[in-house]
CSV table of C-alpha atoms in Angstrom, one decimal:
chain,number,residue,atom,x,y,z
A,1,MET,CA,4.6,-7.6,-38.0
A,2,TYR,CA,5.1,-10.7,-36.0
A,3,PHE,CA,8.6,-10.8,-34.5
A,4,ARG,CA,10.1,-13.4,-32.2
A,5,LYS,CA,10.5,-12.3,-28.5
A,6,PRO,CA,14.0,-11.2,-27.8
A,7,GLN,CA,16.2,-13.6,-25.8
A,8,SER,CA,18.6,-12.9,-23.0
A,9,GLY,CA,21.7,-11.4,-24.6
A,10,ASP,CA,19.6,-9.4,-27.0
A,11,TYR,CA,19.3,-6.7,-24.4
A,12,PRO,CA,20.8,-5.4,-21.1
A,13,ALA,CA,20.0,-7.5,-18.0
A,14,GLN,CA,18.0,-4.6,-16.5
A,15,PHE,CA,15.5,-4.9,-19.3
A,16,GLU,CA,14.5,-8.4,-18.3
A,17,THR,CA,11.8,-7.2,-15.9
A,18,TYR,CA,10.0,-5.5,-18.7
A,19,VAL,CA,10.7,-7.9,-21.6
A,20,LYS,CA,9.5,-11.0,-19.8
A,21,VAL,CA,5.9,-9.6,-19.2
A,22,VAL,CA,5.3,-9.0,-22.9
A,23,PRO,CA,3.9,-12.0,-24.9
A,24,GLU,CA,5.4,-12.9,-28.2
A,25,GLY,CA,3.2,-11.6,-31.0
A,26,ASP,CA,2.6,-9.1,-33.7
A,27,LEU,CA,4.4,-5.9,-32.6
A,28,ASN,CA,1.9,-3.5,-34.1
A,29,GLU,CA,-1.1,-5.4,-32.6
A,30,LEU,CA,0.6,-5.4,-29.2
A,31,LEU,CA,1.2,-1.7,-29.4
A,32,CYS,CA,-2.4,-1.0,-30.5
A,33,SER,CA,-4.1,-3.1,-27.9
A,34,GLN,CA,-1.9,-1.8,-25.1
A,35,GLU,CA,-2.6,1.8,-26.2
A,36,GLU,CA,-6.4,1.1,-25.8
A,37,GLU,CA,-5.8,-0.3,-22.4
A,38,ILE,CA,-3.8,2.7,-21.2
A,39,LEU,CA,-6.3,5.2,-22.7
A,40,ALA,CA,-9.3,3.4,-21.0
A,41,SER,CA,-7.5,3.2,-17.7
A,42,PHE,CA,-6.4,6.8,-17.5
A,43,ARG,CA,-9.6,8.2,-18.8
A,44,SER,CA,-11.5,6.3,-16.1
A,45,CYS,CA,-10.1,8.4,-13.3
A,46,GLY,CA,-11.0,11.8,-14.8
A,47,GLU,CA,-9.6,15.2,-14.1
A,48,GLU,CA,-11.0,15.5,-10.6
A,49,LEU,CA,-9.0,12.5,-9.5
A,50,SER,CA,-5.9,12.9,-11.7
A,51,MET,CA,-3.8,14.5,-8.9
A,52,PHE,CA,-4.3,11.4,-6.7
A,53,ARG,CA,-1.2,9.8,-5.1
A,54,TYR,CA,-1.6,6.6,-3.2
A,55,GLN,CA,1.2,7.7,-0.9
A,56,GLU,CA,2.6,11.2,-0.3
A,57,ASP,CA,6.0,10.5,-1.9
A,58,LYS,CA,4.5,8.7,-5.0
A,59,TRP,CA,3.7,10.2,-8.4
A,60,SER,CA,0.3,11.6,-9.2
A,61,VAL,CA,-1.9,9.9,-11.9
A,62,LYS,CA,-0.7,12.6,-14.3
A,63,GLU,CA,2.9,12.0,-13.5
A,64,VAL,CA,2.6,8.3,-14.1
A,65,LEU,CA,1.2,9.0,-17.6
A,66,GLY,CA,4.0,11.6,-18.2
A,67,HIS,CA,6.6,9.1,-17.1
A,68,ILE,CA,5.2,6.4,-19.5
A,69,MET,CA,5.4,9.0,-22.4
A,70,ASP,CA,8.9,10.3,-21.6
A,71,THR,CA,10.3,6.7,-21.4
A,72,GLU,CA,8.6,5.8,-24.6
A,73,ARG,CA,10.0,8.8,-26.4
A,74,ILE,CA,13.5,8.0,-25.1
A,75,MET,CA,13.3,4.3,-26.0
A,76,SER,CA,11.8,5.1,-29.5
A,77,TYR,CA,14.8,7.3,-30.2
A,78,ARG,CA,17.0,4.4,-29.1
A,79,LEU,CA,15.0,2.1,-31.3
A,80,LEU,CA,15.5,4.4,-34.3
A,81,CYS,CA,19.3,4.4,-33.6
A,82,ALA,CA,19.6,0.7,-33.2
A,83,SER,CA,17.4,-0.1,-36.3
A,84,ARG,CA,19.6,2.2,-38.4
A,85,GLY,CA,22.8,0.5,-37.2
A,86,ASP,CA,24.0,3.5,-35.1
A,87,LYS,CA,26.6,2.1,-32.6
A,88,THR,CA,27.0,5.3,-30.6
A,89,SER,CA,26.8,4.5,-26.9
A,90,LEU,CA,23.6,6.0,-25.5
A,91,PRO,CA,23.4,7.0,-21.8
A,92,ARG,CA,21.2,5.1,-19.3
A,93,HIS,CA,17.7,6.5,-18.9
A,94,GLN,CA,17.2,8.1,-15.5
A,95,ASP,CA,13.9,8.8,-13.7
A,96,ILE,CA,14.8,12.5,-13.2
A,97,TYR,CA,12.4,13.6,-15.9
A,98,VAL,CA,9.3,13.5,-13.8
A,99,SER,CA,10.9,15.5,-11.0
A,100,LEU,CA,12.0,18.2,-13.5
A,101,THR,CA,8.6,18.4,-15.2
A,102,ASN,CA,5.3,19.6,-13.9
A,103,PHE,CA,2.8,17.3,-15.5
A,104,ASP,CA,0.3,18.2,-12.7
A,105,ARG,CA,-0.2,21.7,-14.1
A,106,ARG,CA,-1.7,20.2,-17.3
A,107,PRO,CA,-5.2,18.9,-17.9
A,108,LEU,CA,-5.4,15.1,-17.9
A,109,VAL,CA,-7.2,15.3,-21.3
A,110,ASP,CA,-4.2,17.0,-22.8
A,111,LEU,CA,-1.8,14.4,-21.4
A,112,ILE,CA,-4.0,11.6,-22.8
A,113,GLU,CA,-4.0,13.2,-26.2
A,114,GLU,CA,-0.2,13.6,-26.0
A,115,TYR,CA,0.1,9.9,-25.1
A,116,ARG,CA,-1.9,9.0,-28.2
A,117,THR,CA,0.5,11.1,-30.3
A,118,VAL,CA,3.6,9.5,-28.7
A,119,ARG,CA,2.2,6.0,-29.2
A,120,ALA,CA,1.2,6.8,-32.8
A,121,ALA,CA,4.7,7.9,-33.6
A,122,THR,CA,6.1,4.6,-32.0
A,123,ARG,CA,3.6,2.5,-34.0
A,124,SER,CA,4.5,4.3,-37.2
A,125,LEU,CA,8.2,3.7,-36.6
A,126,VAL,CA,7.8,0.1,-35.8
A,127,ARG,CA,5.4,-0.5,-38.7
A,128,GLY,CA,8.0,0.8,-41.1
A,129,LEU,CA,10.8,-1.5,-39.9
A,130,THR,CA,12.0,-4.6,-41.7
A,131,GLU,CA,13.0,-7.8,-40.0
A,132,GLU,CA,16.6,-7.0,-40.8
A,133,GLU,CA,16.2,-3.6,-39.0
A,134,LEU,CA,14.6,-5.1,-36.0
A,135,ASN,CA,17.6,-7.5,-35.7
A,136,ARG,CA,20.1,-4.6,-35.8
A,137,SER,CA,21.6,-3.6,-32.5
A,138,GLY,CA,22.7,-0.4,-30.7
A,139,VAL,CA,24.6,0.2,-27.5
A,140,ILE,CA,23.2,1.5,-24.2
A,141,ILE,CA,26.2,2.3,-21.9
A,142,GLN,CA,28.2,-0.8,-22.8
A,143,ASP,CA,25.3,-3.2,-23.4
A,144,LYS,CA,24.2,-4.4,-26.8
A,145,THR,CA,20.5,-4.2,-27.5
A,146,THR,CA,18.5,-5.1,-30.5
A,147,ALA,CA,15.9,-2.8,-32.0
A,148,ALA,CA,13.3,-5.5,-31.3
A,149,ALA,CA,14.3,-5.7,-27.7
A,150,LEU,CA,13.6,-1.9,-27.5
A,151,VAL,CA,10.1,-2.4,-28.8
A,152,TYR,CA,9.5,-5.1,-26.1
A,153,PHE,CA,11.0,-2.8,-23.5
A,154,ILE,CA,8.5,0.0,-24.5
A,155,LEU,CA,5.7,-2.5,-24.2
A,156,GLY,CA,6.9,-4.0,-20.9
A,157,HIS,CA,7.6,-0.7,-19.3
A,158,ALA,CA,4.2,0.6,-20.1
A,159,ALA,CA,2.6,-2.7,-18.9
A,160,HIS,CA,4.5,-2.5,-15.6
A,161,HIS,CA,3.2,1.0,-14.9
A,162,LEU,CA,-0.3,0.1,-16.1
A,163,HIS,CA,-0.3,-2.8,-13.6
A,164,VAL,CA,0.9,-0.5,-10.8
A,165,PHE,CA,-1.7,2.1,-11.9
A,166,ARG,CA,-4.5,-0.4,-11.7
A,167,GLU,CA,-3.4,-1.9,-8.4
A,168,ARG,CA,-2.3,1.2,-6.5
A,169,TYR,CA,-4.3,4.0,-8.0
A,170,LEU,CA,-7.5,2.7,-9.5
A,171,SER,CA,-8.2,0.4,-6.5
A,172,HIS,CA,-7.9,3.5,-4.2
A,173,LEU,CA,-9.8,5.8,-6.6
A,174,SER,CA,-12.8,3.4,-6.7
A,175,LYS,CA,-13.4,4.2,-3.0
A,176,PHE,CA,-14.1,7.8,-3.9
């Protein structure tokens, strides 16, 4: 489904970094093509390099993928709420999830399969939404956000971490 790119005012200001990097287009096609990019990128490092951190205090490869999944789950729930017209104020998403989870104990292949499942659920939700539902809004803290803006956030957040992964992880891993 093609849906216009959300404009400033359709989402909280802190979403701007993520929304601006996503091109306007068919939401399902954007979700599918990005999924393939993410899968190819994370598969390319393999289990033996999945514990790599480009600096001591940075996330491992597995933790980056885990963070992408956790954020997509949270934002998909918010997308569901907004698309159904739920105006309950939702809390701000924090990055504490990675520090409270041990993604490193799990095989990379399991995390990749879990990511496929998470993205499939997101695609399924988005595919079932009407234009009217994508235009509905919800509330995060005190900021209005449309359901469509949440789809663009999901795409932009994953794109951001994919870019960092390619620049800071894959560039170092290629030396091994």
